[in-house]
Amino acid sequence: YLISKSNLFIHPRFSGFYLHYVLDKDIAYNHRESYDIQRENNLKLLGYSNNSQDILKEFDNSYENSFLIKGMKTKNDGSFSSYAKVLSDDQINQIIDLTEKNIDNAIDNILEGNFNINPKKIGYDNKIGCQYCSFKDLCFKKEEDYVILEEIKDLSFLGGEEDA
Protein backbone atom coordinates (compact mmCIF):
# COMPACT_ATOMS: atom_id res chain seq x y z
CA TYR A 1 0.00 0.00 0.00
CA LEU A 2 2.71 2.45 1.00
CA ILE A 3 4.73 1.81 -2.15
CA SER A 4 1.67 2.30 -4.36
CA LYS A 5 1.00 5.71 -2.71
CA SER A 6 4.63 6.84 -2.65
CA ASN A 7 5.92 9.45 -5.07
CA LEU A 8 9.23 7.58 -5.23
CA PHE A 9 7.82 4.89 -7.55
CA ILE A 10 6.09 5.41 -10.88
CA HIS A 11 3.48 2.74 -11.66
CA PRO A 12 4.94 0.01 -9.43
CA ARG A 13 4.13 -3.64 -10.14
CA PHE A 14 4.25 -6.04 -7.24
CA SER A 15 5.72 -9.51 -7.26
CA GLY A 16 3.54 -10.34 -4.26
CA PHE A 17 2.94 -9.73 -0.60
CA TYR A 18 3.96 -12.11 2.12
CA LEU A 19 4.31 -12.87 5.79
CA HIS A 20 7.63 -14.21 6.94
CA TYR A 21 7.86 -16.06 10.22
CA VAL A 22 11.32 -15.23 11.48
CA LEU A 23 11.02 -17.46 14.52
CA ASP A 24 10.57 -21.17 13.99
CA LYS A 25 7.13 -22.47 14.72
CA ASP A 26 6.91 -25.77 16.56
CA ILE A 27 7.77 -28.59 14.21
CA ALA A 28 5.74 -31.75 14.59
CA TYR A 29 7.47 -35.05 13.99
CA ASN A 30 7.36 -36.12 10.35
CA HIS A 31 9.28 -39.26 9.45
CA ARG A 32 9.19 -38.41 5.70
CA GLU A 33 11.31 -35.25 5.97
CA SER A 34 14.43 -34.36 7.86
CA TYR A 35 14.27 -31.75 10.60
CA ASP A 36 16.34 -29.32 8.48
CA ILE A 37 13.92 -29.55 5.54
CA GLN A 38 10.93 -29.06 7.84
CA ARG A 39 12.61 -26.02 9.41
CA GLU A 40 13.36 -24.54 5.97
CA ASN A 41 9.74 -25.07 4.91
CA ASN A 42 8.53 -23.31 8.08
CA LEU A 43 10.65 -20.29 7.18
CA LYS A 44 9.23 -19.91 3.66
CA LEU A 45 7.19 -16.83 2.83
CA LEU A 46 3.40 -17.14 3.15
CA GLY A 47 1.19 -15.04 0.93
CA TYR A 48 0.15 -14.22 -2.59
CA SER A 49 2.32 -13.85 -5.67
CA ASN A 50 1.82 -12.08 -8.97
CA ASN A 51 0.64 -14.44 -11.71
CA SER A 52 3.06 -12.83 -14.16
CA GLN A 53 6.02 -15.19 -14.28
CA ASP A 54 8.26 -12.41 -15.65
CA ILE A 55 7.64 -10.30 -12.55
CA LEU A 56 7.81 -13.26 -10.17
CA LYS A 57 11.13 -14.34 -11.65
CA GLU A 58 12.66 -10.98 -10.63
CA PHE A 59 11.76 -11.71 -6.98
CA ASP A 60 12.23 -15.49 -6.84
CA ASN A 61 14.20 -17.15 -9.60
CA SER A 62 13.35 -20.55 -8.08
CA TYR A 63 9.58 -19.94 -8.40
CA GLU A 64 9.13 -23.05 -10.60
CA ASN A 65 9.83 -25.09 -7.45
CA SER A 66 10.34 -22.29 -4.96
CA PHE A 67 12.81 -22.42 -2.12
CA LEU A 68 11.48 -19.05 -0.96
CA ILE A 69 7.65 -19.05 -1.24
CA LYS A 70 5.49 -21.72 0.38
CA GLY A 71 3.35 -23.64 -2.12
CA MET A 72 4.85 -21.91 -5.17
CA LYS A 73 5.40 -24.40 -7.95
CA THR A 74 4.66 -24.71 -11.65
CA LYS A 75 3.39 -27.70 -13.60
CA ASN A 76 5.22 -29.25 -16.54
CA ASP A 77 3.16 -27.13 -18.94
CA GLY A 78 4.39 -23.94 -17.20
CA SER A 79 1.11 -23.08 -15.46
CA PHE A 80 0.97 -22.63 -11.70
CA SER A 81 0.16 -25.60 -9.49
CA SER A 82 -3.13 -25.62 -7.61
CA TYR A 83 -1.24 -24.88 -4.36
CA ALA A 84 0.32 -21.67 -5.69
CA LYS A 85 -1.51 -18.57 -4.49
CA VAL A 86 -1.36 -16.15 -7.39
CA LEU A 87 -3.19 -12.93 -8.21
CA SER A 88 -3.33 -10.72 -11.28
CA ASP A 89 -2.18 -7.09 -11.26
CA ASP A 90 -5.85 -6.04 -11.19
CA GLN A 91 -6.56 -8.20 -8.14
CA ILE A 92 -3.51 -6.84 -6.35
CA ASN A 93 -4.69 -3.29 -7.11
CA GLN A 94 -8.15 -4.16 -5.75
CA ILE A 95 -6.54 -5.29 -2.49
CA ILE A 96 -4.59 -2.01 -2.34
CA ASP A 97 -7.86 -0.10 -2.87
CA LEU A 98 -9.57 -2.15 -0.15
CA THR A 99 -6.67 -1.36 2.18
CA GLU A 100 -7.03 2.34 1.43
CA LYS A 101 -10.78 2.23 2.18
CA ASN A 102 -10.09 0.55 5.54
CA ILE A 103 -7.41 3.11 6.42
CA ASP A 104 -9.74 5.98 5.45
CA ASN A 105 -12.50 4.44 7.58
CA ALA A 106 -10.13 4.19 10.57
CA ILE A 107 -9.06 7.82 10.09
CA ASP A 108 -12.70 8.95 9.97
CA ASN A 109 -13.49 7.03 13.17
CA ILE A 110 -10.52 8.61 14.95
CA LEU A 111 -11.42 12.13 13.80
CA GLU A 112 -15.04 11.60 14.92
CA GLY A 113 -13.92 10.26 18.30
CA ASN A 114 -15.55 6.91 17.56
CA PHE A 115 -13.75 4.45 19.82
CA ASN A 116 -16.54 1.94 20.36
CA ILE A 117 -15.74 -1.31 22.08
CA ASN A 118 -15.97 -3.81 19.26
CA PRO A 119 -13.47 -6.67 19.57
CA LYS A 120 -13.25 -8.99 16.60
CA LYS A 121 -13.72 -12.73 16.23
CA ILE A 122 -12.85 -14.65 13.10
CA GLY A 123 -15.79 -16.98 12.66
CA TYR A 124 -17.43 -18.21 15.82
CA ASP A 125 -14.36 -19.73 17.46
CA ASN A 126 -12.18 -18.17 20.13
CA LYS A 127 -9.71 -16.40 17.85
CA ILE A 128 -10.43 -12.98 19.27
CA GLY A 129 -8.36 -9.87 18.80
CA CYS A 130 -8.45 -8.91 22.47
CA GLN A 131 -7.37 -12.28 23.86
CA TYR A 132 -3.94 -10.97 24.82
CA CYS A 133 -4.90 -7.32 25.33
CA SER A 134 -3.45 -5.77 28.47
CA PHE A 135 -6.59 -3.60 28.88
CA LYS A 136 -9.13 -6.43 28.92
CA ASP A 137 -9.81 -5.91 32.65
CA LEU A 138 -10.80 -2.27 32.00
CA CYS A 139 -12.70 -2.81 28.78
CA PHE A 140 -16.19 -3.70 30.04
CA LYS A 141 -16.94 -5.54 26.82
CA LYS A 142 -20.10 -7.58 26.55
CA GLU A 143 -20.81 -10.58 24.36
CA GLU A 144 -22.95 -8.43 22.04
CA ASP A 145 -19.96 -6.08 21.48
CA TYR A 146 -18.08 -8.71 19.47
CA VAL A 147 -17.93 -8.24 15.73
CA ILE A 148 -17.78 -11.61 13.99
CA LEU A 149 -15.60 -11.47 10.91
CA GLU A 150 -15.85 -14.03 8.14
CA GLU A 151 -12.62 -15.87 7.46
CA ILE A 152 -11.97 -15.28 3.78
CA LYS A 153 -10.28 -18.18 2.02
CA ASP A 154 -11.92 -17.70 -1.39
CA LEU A 155 -10.76 -14.54 -3.13
CA SER A 156 -13.33 -14.81 -5.92
CA PHE A 157 -14.77 -11.44 -4.79
CA LEU A 158 -11.74 -9.90 -6.48
CA GLY A 159 -13.01 -11.15 -9.84
CA GLY A 160 -10.72 -12.14 -12.68
CA GLU A 161 -9.73 -15.60 -13.77
CA GLU A 162 -10.93 -18.63 -11.86
CA ASP A 163 -7.41 -20.05 -11.38
CA ALA A 164 -5.71 -16.73 -10.73
mmCIF file with all atom_site columns, C-alpha atoms in Angstrom:
data_model
loop_
_atom_site.group_PDB
_atom_site.id
_atom_site.type_symbol
_atom_site.label_atom_id
_atom_site.label_alt_id
_atom_site.label_comp_id
_atom_site.label_asym_id
_atom_site.label_entity_id
_atom_site.label_seq_id
_atom_site.pdbx_PDB_ins_code
_atom_site.Cartn_x
_atom_site.Cartn_y
_atom_site.Cartn_z
_atom_site.occupancy
_atom_site.B_iso_or_equiv
_atom_site.pdbx_formal_charge
_atom_site.auth_seq_id
_atom_site.auth_comp_id
_atom_site.auth_asym_id
_atom_site.auth_atom_id
_atom_site.pdbx_PDB_model_num
ATOM 1   C CA . TYR A 1 1   ? 0.000   0.000   0.000   1.00 0.00 ? 1   TYR A CA 1
ATOM 2   C CA . LEU A 1 2   ? 2.712   2.447   1.000   1.00 0.00 ? 2   LEU A CA 1
ATOM 3   C CA . ILE A 1 3   ? 4.733   1.810   -2.150  1.00 0.00 ? 3   ILE A CA 1
ATOM 4   C CA . SER A 1 4   ? 1.669   2.299   -4.356  1.00 0.00 ? 4   SER A CA 1
ATOM 5   C CA . LYS A 1 5   ? 0.999   5.710   -2.712  1.00 0.00 ? 5   LYS A CA 1
ATOM 6   C CA . SER A 1 6   ? 4.630   6.839   -2.655  1.00 0.00 ? 6   SER A CA 1
ATOM 7   C CA . ASN A 1 7   ? 5.922   9.454   -5.072  1.00 0.00 ? 7   ASN A CA 1
ATOM 8   C CA . LEU A 1 8   ? 9.226   7.578   -5.232  1.00 0.00 ? 8   LEU A CA 1
ATOM 9   C CA . PHE A 1 9   ? 7.823   4.895   -7.546  1.00 0.00 ? 9   PHE A CA 1
ATOM 10  C CA . ILE A 1 10  ? 6.092   5.411   -10.879 1.00 0.00 ? 10  ILE A CA 1
ATOM 11  C CA . HIS A 1 11  ? 3.478   2.735   -11.655 1.00 0.00 ? 11  HIS A CA 1
ATOM 12  C CA . PRO A 1 12  ? 4.943   0.006   -9.431  1.00 0.00 ? 12  PRO A CA 1
ATOM 13  C CA . ARG A 1 13  ? 4.132   -3.640  -10.136 1.00 0.00 ? 13  ARG A CA 1
ATOM 14  C CA . PHE A 1 14  ? 4.249   -6.037  -7.240  1.00 0.00 ? 14  PHE A CA 1
ATOM 15  C CA . SER A 1 15  ? 5.721   -9.512  -7.260  1.00 0.00 ? 15  SER A CA 1
ATOM 16  C CA . GLY A 1 16  ? 3.542   -10.340 -4.264  1.00 0.00 ? 16  GLY A CA 1
ATOM 17  C CA . PHE A 1 17  ? 2.939   -9.726  -0.603  1.00 0.00 ? 17  PHE A CA 1
ATOM 18  C CA . TYR A 1 18  ? 3.958   -12.114 2.121   1.00 0.00 ? 18  TYR A CA 1
ATOM 19  C CA . LEU A 1 19  ? 4.315   -12.866 5.792   1.00 0.00 ? 19  LEU A CA 1
ATOM 20  C CA . HIS A 1 20  ? 7.634   -14.213 6.941   1.00 0.00 ? 20  HIS A CA 1
ATOM 21  C CA . TYR A 1 21  ? 7.857   -16.062 10.216  1.00 0.00 ? 21  TYR A CA 1
ATOM 22  C CA . VAL A 1 22  ? 11.321  -15.231 11.475  1.00 0.00 ? 22  VAL A CA 1
ATOM 23  C CA . LEU A 1 23  ? 11.016  -17.455 14.524  1.00 0.00 ? 23  LEU A CA 1
ATOM 24  C CA . ASP A 1 24  ? 10.575  -21.170 13.987  1.00 0.00 ? 24  ASP A CA 1
ATOM 25  C CA . LYS A 1 25  ? 7.125   -22.469 14.717  1.00 0.00 ? 25  LYS A CA 1
ATOM 26  C CA . ASP A 1 26  ? 6.911   -25.773 16.563  1.00 0.00 ? 26  ASP A CA 1
ATOM 27  C CA . ILE A 1 27  ? 7.773   -28.594 14.214  1.00 0.00 ? 27  ILE A CA 1
ATOM 28  C CA . ALA A 1 28  ? 5.741   -31.755 14.590  1.00 0.00 ? 28  ALA A CA 1
ATOM 29  C CA . TYR A 1 29  ? 7.474   -35.050 13.993  1.00 0.00 ? 29  TYR A CA 1
ATOM 30  C CA . ASN A 1 30  ? 7.357   -36.115 10.348  1.00 0.00 ? 30  ASN A CA 1
ATOM 31  C CA . HIS A 1 31  ? 9.277   -39.261 9.448   1.00 0.00 ? 31  HIS A CA 1
ATOM 32  C CA . ARG A 1 32  ? 9.185   -38.414 5.698   1.00 0.00 ? 32  ARG A CA 1
ATOM 33  C CA . GLU A 1 33  ? 11.308  -35.253 5.971   1.00 0.00 ? 33  GLU A CA 1
ATOM 34  C CA . SER A 1 34  ? 14.433  -34.363 7.858   1.00 0.00 ? 34  SER A CA 1
ATOM 35  C CA . TYR A 1 35  ? 14.275  -31.747 10.598  1.00 0.00 ? 35  TYR A CA 1
ATOM 36  C CA . ASP A 1 36  ? 16.337  -29.321 8.480   1.00 0.00 ? 36  ASP A CA 1
ATOM 37  C CA . ILE A 1 37  ? 13.919  -29.546 5.538   1.00 0.00 ? 37  ILE A CA 1
ATOM 38  C CA . GLN A 1 38  ? 10.934  -29.055 7.842   1.00 0.00 ? 38  GLN A CA 1
ATOM 39  C CA . ARG A 1 39  ? 12.614  -26.020 9.409   1.00 0.00 ? 39  ARG A CA 1
ATOM 40  C CA . GLU A 1 40  ? 13.357  -24.539 5.966   1.00 0.00 ? 40  GLU A CA 1
ATOM 41  C CA . ASN A 1 41  ? 9.735   -25.067 4.914   1.00 0.00 ? 41  ASN A CA 1
ATOM 42  C CA . ASN A 1 42  ? 8.533   -23.311 8.084   1.00 0.00 ? 42  ASN A CA 1
ATOM 43  C CA . LEU A 1 43  ? 10.653  -20.287 7.182   1.00 0.00 ? 43  LEU A CA 1
ATOM 44  C CA . LYS A 1 44  ? 9.232   -19.911 3.661   1.00 0.00 ? 44  LYS A CA 1
ATOM 45  C CA . LEU A 1 45  ? 7.189   -16.833 2.826   1.00 0.00 ? 45  LEU A CA 1
ATOM 46  C CA . LEU A 1 46  ? 3.398   -17.145 3.147   1.00 0.00 ? 46  LEU A CA 1
ATOM 47  C CA . GLY A 1 47  ? 1.190   -15.036 0.930   1.00 0.00 ? 47  GLY A CA 1
ATOM 48  C CA . TYR A 1 48  ? 0.151   -14.219 -2.594  1.00 0.00 ? 48  TYR A CA 1
ATOM 49  C CA . SER A 1 49  ? 2.324   -13.850 -5.672  1.00 0.00 ? 49  SER A CA 1
ATOM 50  C CA . ASN A 1 50  ? 1.816   -12.081 -8.975  1.00 0.00 ? 50  ASN A CA 1
ATOM 51  C CA . ASN A 1 51  ? 0.640   -14.443 -11.709 1.00 0.00 ? 51  ASN A CA 1
ATOM 52  C CA . SER A 1 52  ? 3.062   -12.830 -14.162 1.00 0.00 ? 52  SER A CA 1
ATOM 53  C CA . GLN A 1 53  ? 6.016   -15.187 -14.279 1.00 0.00 ? 53  GLN A CA 1
ATOM 54  C CA . ASP A 1 54  ? 8.260   -12.413 -15.646 1.00 0.00 ? 54  ASP A CA 1
ATOM 55  C CA . ILE A 1 55  ? 7.640   -10.296 -12.546 1.00 0.00 ? 55  ILE A CA 1
ATOM 56  C CA . LEU A 1 56  ? 7.806   -13.257 -10.175 1.00 0.00 ? 56  LEU A CA 1
ATOM 57  C CA . LYS A 1 57  ? 11.131  -14.337 -11.653 1.00 0.00 ? 57  LYS A CA 1
ATOM 58  C CA . GLU A 1 58  ? 12.658  -10.985 -10.628 1.00 0.00 ? 58  GLU A CA 1
ATOM 59  C CA . PHE A 1 59  ? 11.765  -11.710 -6.983  1.00 0.00 ? 59  PHE A CA 1
ATOM 60  C CA . ASP A 1 60  ? 12.228  -15.494 -6.841  1.00 0.00 ? 60  ASP A CA 1
ATOM 61  C CA . ASN A 1 61  ? 14.203  -17.152 -9.604  1.00 0.00 ? 61  ASN A CA 1
ATOM 62  C CA . SER A 1 62  ? 13.350  -20.547 -8.080  1.00 0.00 ? 62  SER A CA 1
ATOM 63  C CA . TYR A 1 63  ? 9.576   -19.944 -8.404  1.00 0.00 ? 63  TYR A CA 1
ATOM 64  C CA . GLU A 1 64  ? 9.134   -23.051 -10.596 1.00 0.00 ? 64  GLU A CA 1
ATOM 65  C CA . ASN A 1 65  ? 9.826   -25.091 -7.447  1.00 0.00 ? 65  ASN A CA 1
ATOM 66  C CA . SER A 1 66  ? 10.338  -22.294 -4.963  1.00 0.00 ? 66  SER A CA 1
ATOM 67  C CA . PHE A 1 67  ? 12.811  -22.421 -2.119  1.00 0.00 ? 67  PHE A CA 1
ATOM 68  C CA . LEU A 1 68  ? 11.476  -19.051 -0.958  1.00 0.00 ? 68  LEU A CA 1
ATOM 69  C CA . ILE A 1 69  ? 7.648   -19.052 -1.242  1.00 0.00 ? 69  ILE A CA 1
ATOM 70  C CA . LYS A 1 70  ? 5.495   -21.725 0.375   1.00 0.00 ? 70  LYS A CA 1
ATOM 71  C CA . GLY A 1 71  ? 3.351   -23.635 -2.124  1.00 0.00 ? 71  GLY A CA 1
ATOM 72  C CA . MET A 1 72  ? 4.852   -21.912 -5.170  1.00 0.00 ? 72  MET A CA 1
ATOM 73  C CA . LYS A 1 73  ? 5.396   -24.399 -7.953  1.00 0.00 ? 73  LYS A CA 1
ATOM 74  C CA . THR A 1 74  ? 4.663   -24.706 -11.652 1.00 0.00 ? 74  THR A CA 1
ATOM 75  C CA . LYS A 1 75  ? 3.389   -27.699 -13.598 1.00 0.00 ? 75  LYS A CA 1
ATOM 76  C CA . ASN A 1 76  ? 5.225   -29.254 -16.536 1.00 0.00 ? 76  ASN A CA 1
ATOM 77  C CA . ASP A 1 77  ? 3.159   -27.130 -18.940 1.00 0.00 ? 77  ASP A CA 1
ATOM 78  C CA . GLY A 1 78  ? 4.393   -23.935 -17.203 1.00 0.00 ? 78  GLY A CA 1
ATOM 79  C CA . SER A 1 79  ? 1.112   -23.076 -15.456 1.00 0.00 ? 79  SER A CA 1
ATOM 80  C CA . PHE A 1 80  ? 0.974   -22.629 -11.704 1.00 0.00 ? 80  PHE A CA 1
ATOM 81  C CA . SER A 1 81  ? 0.163   -25.598 -9.486  1.00 0.00 ? 81  SER A CA 1
ATOM 82  C CA . SER A 1 82  ? -3.129  -25.618 -7.606  1.00 0.00 ? 82  SER A CA 1
ATOM 83  C CA . TYR A 1 83  ? -1.243  -24.876 -4.362  1.00 0.00 ? 83  TYR A CA 1
ATOM 84  C CA . ALA A 1 84  ? 0.322   -21.674 -5.694  1.00 0.00 ? 84  ALA A CA 1
ATOM 85  C CA . LYS A 1 85  ? -1.508  -18.570 -4.493  1.00 0.00 ? 85  LYS A CA 1
ATOM 86  C CA . VAL A 1 86  ? -1.358  -16.152 -7.395  1.00 0.00 ? 86  VAL A CA 1
ATOM 87  C CA . LEU A 1 87  ? -3.189  -12.934 -8.209  1.00 0.00 ? 87  LEU A CA 1
ATOM 88  C CA . SER A 1 88  ? -3.334  -10.723 -11.281 1.00 0.00 ? 88  SER A CA 1
ATOM 89  C CA . ASP A 1 89  ? -2.178  -7.091  -11.257 1.00 0.00 ? 89  ASP A CA 1
ATOM 90  C CA . ASP A 1 90  ? -5.848  -6.036  -11.193 1.00 0.00 ? 90  ASP A CA 1
ATOM 91  C CA . GLN A 1 91  ? -6.564  -8.199  -8.142  1.00 0.00 ? 91  GLN A CA 1
ATOM 92  C CA . ILE A 1 92  ? -3.509  -6.836  -6.350  1.00 0.00 ? 92  ILE A CA 1
ATOM 93  C CA . ASN A 1 93  ? -4.695  -3.290  -7.105  1.00 0.00 ? 93  ASN A CA 1
ATOM 94  C CA . GLN A 1 94  ? -8.154  -4.165  -5.749  1.00 0.00 ? 94  GLN A CA 1
ATOM 95  C CA . ILE A 1 95  ? -6.535  -5.294  -2.485  1.00 0.00 ? 95  ILE A CA 1
ATOM 96  C CA . ILE A 1 96  ? -4.593  -2.015  -2.345  1.00 0.00 ? 96  ILE A CA 1
ATOM 97  C CA . ASP A 1 97  ? -7.863  -0.099  -2.872  1.00 0.00 ? 97  ASP A CA 1
ATOM 98  C CA . LEU A 1 98  ? -9.574  -2.145  -0.149  1.00 0.00 ? 98  LEU A CA 1
ATOM 99  C CA . THR A 1 99  ? -6.673  -1.360  2.185   1.00 0.00 ? 99  THR A CA 1
ATOM 100 C CA . GLU A 1 100 ? -7.031  2.344   1.426   1.00 0.00 ? 100 GLU A CA 1
ATOM 101 C CA . LYS A 1 101 ? -10.776 2.233   2.182   1.00 0.00 ? 101 LYS A CA 1
ATOM 102 C CA . ASN A 1 102 ? -10.094 0.551   5.543   1.00 0.00 ? 102 ASN A CA 1
ATOM 103 C CA . ILE A 1 103 ? -7.410  3.107   6.417   1.00 0.00 ? 103 ILE A CA 1
ATOM 104 C CA . ASP A 1 104 ? -9.737  5.981   5.454   1.00 0.00 ? 104 ASP A CA 1
ATOM 105 C CA . ASN A 1 105 ? -12.503 4.438   7.584   1.00 0.00 ? 105 ASN A CA 1
ATOM 106 C CA . ALA A 1 106 ? -10.127 4.189   10.568  1.00 0.00 ? 106 ALA A CA 1
ATOM 107 C CA . ILE A 1 107 ? -9.059  7.820   10.093  1.00 0.00 ? 107 ILE A CA 1
ATOM 108 C CA . ASP A 1 108 ? -12.701 8.953   9.967   1.00 0.00 ? 108 ASP A CA 1
ATOM 109 C CA . ASN A 1 109 ? -13.487 7.030   13.166  1.00 0.00 ? 109 ASN A CA 1
ATOM 110 C CA . ILE A 1 110 ? -10.525 8.605   14.948  1.00 0.00 ? 110 ILE A CA 1
ATOM 111 C CA . LEU A 1 111 ? -11.420 12.128  13.802  1.00 0.00 ? 111 LEU A CA 1
ATOM 112 C CA . GLU A 1 112 ? -15.040 11.598  14.916  1.00 0.00 ? 112 GLU A CA 1
ATOM 113 C CA . GLY A 1 113 ? -13.921 10.257  18.297  1.00 0.00 ? 113 GLY A CA 1
ATOM 114 C CA . ASN A 1 114 ? -15.553 6.910   17.564  1.00 0.00 ? 114 ASN A CA 1
ATOM 115 C CA . PHE A 1 115 ? -13.753 4.447   19.825  1.00 0.00 ? 115 PHE A CA 1
ATOM 116 C CA . ASN A 1 116 ? -16.545 1.941   20.360  1.00 0.00 ? 116 ASN A CA 1
ATOM 117 C CA . ILE A 1 117 ? -15.738 -1.308  22.084  1.00 0.00 ? 117 ILE A CA 1
ATOM 118 C CA . ASN A 1 118 ? -15.969 -3.814  19.255  1.00 0.00 ? 118 ASN A CA 1
ATOM 119 C CA . PRO A 1 119 ? -13.471 -6.668  19.571  1.00 0.00 ? 119 PRO A CA 1
ATOM 120 C CA . LYS A 1 120 ? -13.249 -8.993  16.596  1.00 0.00 ? 120 LYS A CA 1
ATOM 121 C CA . LYS A 1 121 ? -13.717 -12.732 16.233  1.00 0.00 ? 121 LYS A CA 1
ATOM 122 C CA . ILE A 1 122 ? -12.855 -14.646 13.102  1.00 0.00 ? 122 ILE A CA 1
ATOM 123 C CA . GLY A 1 123 ? -15.788 -16.983 12.661  1.00 0.00 ? 123 GLY A CA 1
ATOM 124 C CA . TYR A 1 124 ? -17.433 -18.210 15.822  1.00 0.00 ? 124 TYR A CA 1
ATOM 125 C CA . ASP A 1 125 ? -14.362 -19.725 17.456  1.00 0.00 ? 125 ASP A CA 1
ATOM 126 C CA . ASN A 1 126 ? -12.177 -18.174 20.132  1.00 0.00 ? 126 ASN A CA 1
ATOM 127 C CA . LYS A 1 127 ? -9.709  -16.400 17.846  1.00 0.00 ? 127 LYS A CA 1
ATOM 128 C CA . ILE A 1 128 ? -10.431 -12.978 19.268  1.00 0.00 ? 128 ILE A CA 1
ATOM 129 C CA . GLY A 1 129 ? -8.365  -9.869  18.798  1.00 0.00 ? 129 GLY A CA 1
ATOM 130 C CA . CYS A 1 130 ? -8.452  -8.912  22.467  1.00 0.00 ? 130 CYS A CA 1
ATOM 131 C CA . GLN A 1 131 ? -7.367  -12.280 23.863  1.00 0.00 ? 131 GLN A CA 1
ATOM 132 C CA . TYR A 1 132 ? -3.936  -10.968 24.820  1.00 0.00 ? 132 TYR A CA 1
ATOM 133 C CA . CYS A 1 133 ? -4.899  -7.322  25.329  1.00 0.00 ? 133 CYS A CA 1
ATOM 134 C CA . SER A 1 134 ? -3.446  -5.766  28.466  1.00 0.00 ? 134 SER A CA 1
ATOM 135 C CA . PHE A 1 135 ? -6.594  -3.598  28.877  1.00 0.00 ? 135 PHE A CA 1
ATOM 136 C CA . LYS A 1 136 ? -9.128  -6.426  28.923  1.00 0.00 ? 136 LYS A CA 1
ATOM 137 C CA . ASP A 1 137 ? -9.806  -5.914  32.655  1.00 0.00 ? 137 ASP A CA 1
ATOM 138 C CA . LEU A 1 138 ? -10.797 -2.273  31.997  1.00 0.00 ? 138 LEU A CA 1
ATOM 139 C CA . CYS A 1 139 ? -12.702 -2.814  28.779  1.00 0.00 ? 139 CYS A CA 1
ATOM 140 C CA . PHE A 1 140 ? -16.192 -3.703  30.042  1.00 0.00 ? 140 PHE A CA 1
ATOM 141 C CA . LYS A 1 141 ? -16.945 -5.541  26.818  1.00 0.00 ? 141 LYS A CA 1
ATOM 142 C CA . LYS A 1 142 ? -20.103 -7.580  26.553  1.00 0.00 ? 142 LYS A CA 1
ATOM 143 C CA . GLU A 1 143 ? -20.806 -10.577 24.356  1.00 0.00 ? 143 GLU A CA 1
ATOM 144 C CA . GLU A 1 144 ? -22.948 -8.433  22.043  1.00 0.00 ? 144 GLU A CA 1
ATOM 145 C CA . ASP A 1 145 ? -19.964 -6.084  21.480  1.00 0.00 ? 145 ASP A CA 1
ATOM 146 C CA . TYR A 1 146 ? -18.081 -8.711  19.473  1.00 0.00 ? 146 TYR A CA 1
ATOM 147 C CA . VAL A 1 147 ? -17.927 -8.243  15.730  1.00 0.00 ? 147 VAL A CA 1
ATOM 148 C CA . ILE A 1 148 ? -17.781 -11.606 13.992  1.00 0.00 ? 148 ILE A CA 1
ATOM 149 C CA . LEU A 1 149 ? -15.603 -11.473 10.906  1.00 0.00 ? 149 LEU A CA 1
ATOM 150 C CA . GLU A 1 150 ? -15.850 -14.028 8.140   1.00 0.00 ? 150 GLU A CA 1
ATOM 151 C CA . GLU A 1 151 ? -12.619 -15.874 7.463   1.00 0.00 ? 151 GLU A CA 1
ATOM 152 C CA . ILE A 1 152 ? -11.969 -15.285 3.775   1.00 0.00 ? 152 ILE A CA 1
ATOM 153 C CA . LYS A 1 153 ? -10.284 -18.175 2.019   1.00 0.00 ? 153 LYS A CA 1
ATOM 154 C CA . ASP A 1 154 ? -11.919 -17.696 -1.388  1.00 0.00 ? 154 ASP A CA 1
ATOM 155 C CA . LEU A 1 155 ? -10.762 -14.540 -3.133  1.00 0.00 ? 155 LEU A CA 1
ATOM 156 C CA . SER A 1 156 ? -13.329 -14.805 -5.924  1.00 0.00 ? 156 SER A CA 1
ATOM 157 C CA . PHE A 1 157 ? -14.771 -11.445 -4.788  1.00 0.00 ? 157 PHE A CA 1
ATOM 158 C CA . LEU A 1 158 ? -11.736 -9.897  -6.481  1.00 0.00 ? 158 LEU A CA 1
ATOM 159 C CA . GLY A 1 159 ? -13.009 -11.148 -9.841  1.00 0.00 ? 159 GLY A CA 1
ATOM 160 C CA . GLY A 1 160 ? -10.723 -12.144 -12.679 1.00 0.00 ? 160 GLY A CA 1
ATOM 161 C CA . GLU A 1 161 ? -9.726  -15.600 -13.768 1.00 0.00 ? 161 GLU A CA 1
ATOM 162 C CA . GLU A 1 162 ? -10.928 -18.632 -11.861 1.00 0.00 ? 162 GLU A CA 1
ATOM 163 C CA . ASP A 1 163 ? -7.414  -20.052 -11.382 1.00 0.00 ? 163 ASP A CA 1
ATOM 164 C CA . ALA A 1 164 ? -5.706  -16.733 -10.728 1.00 0.00 ? 164 ALA A CA 1
#
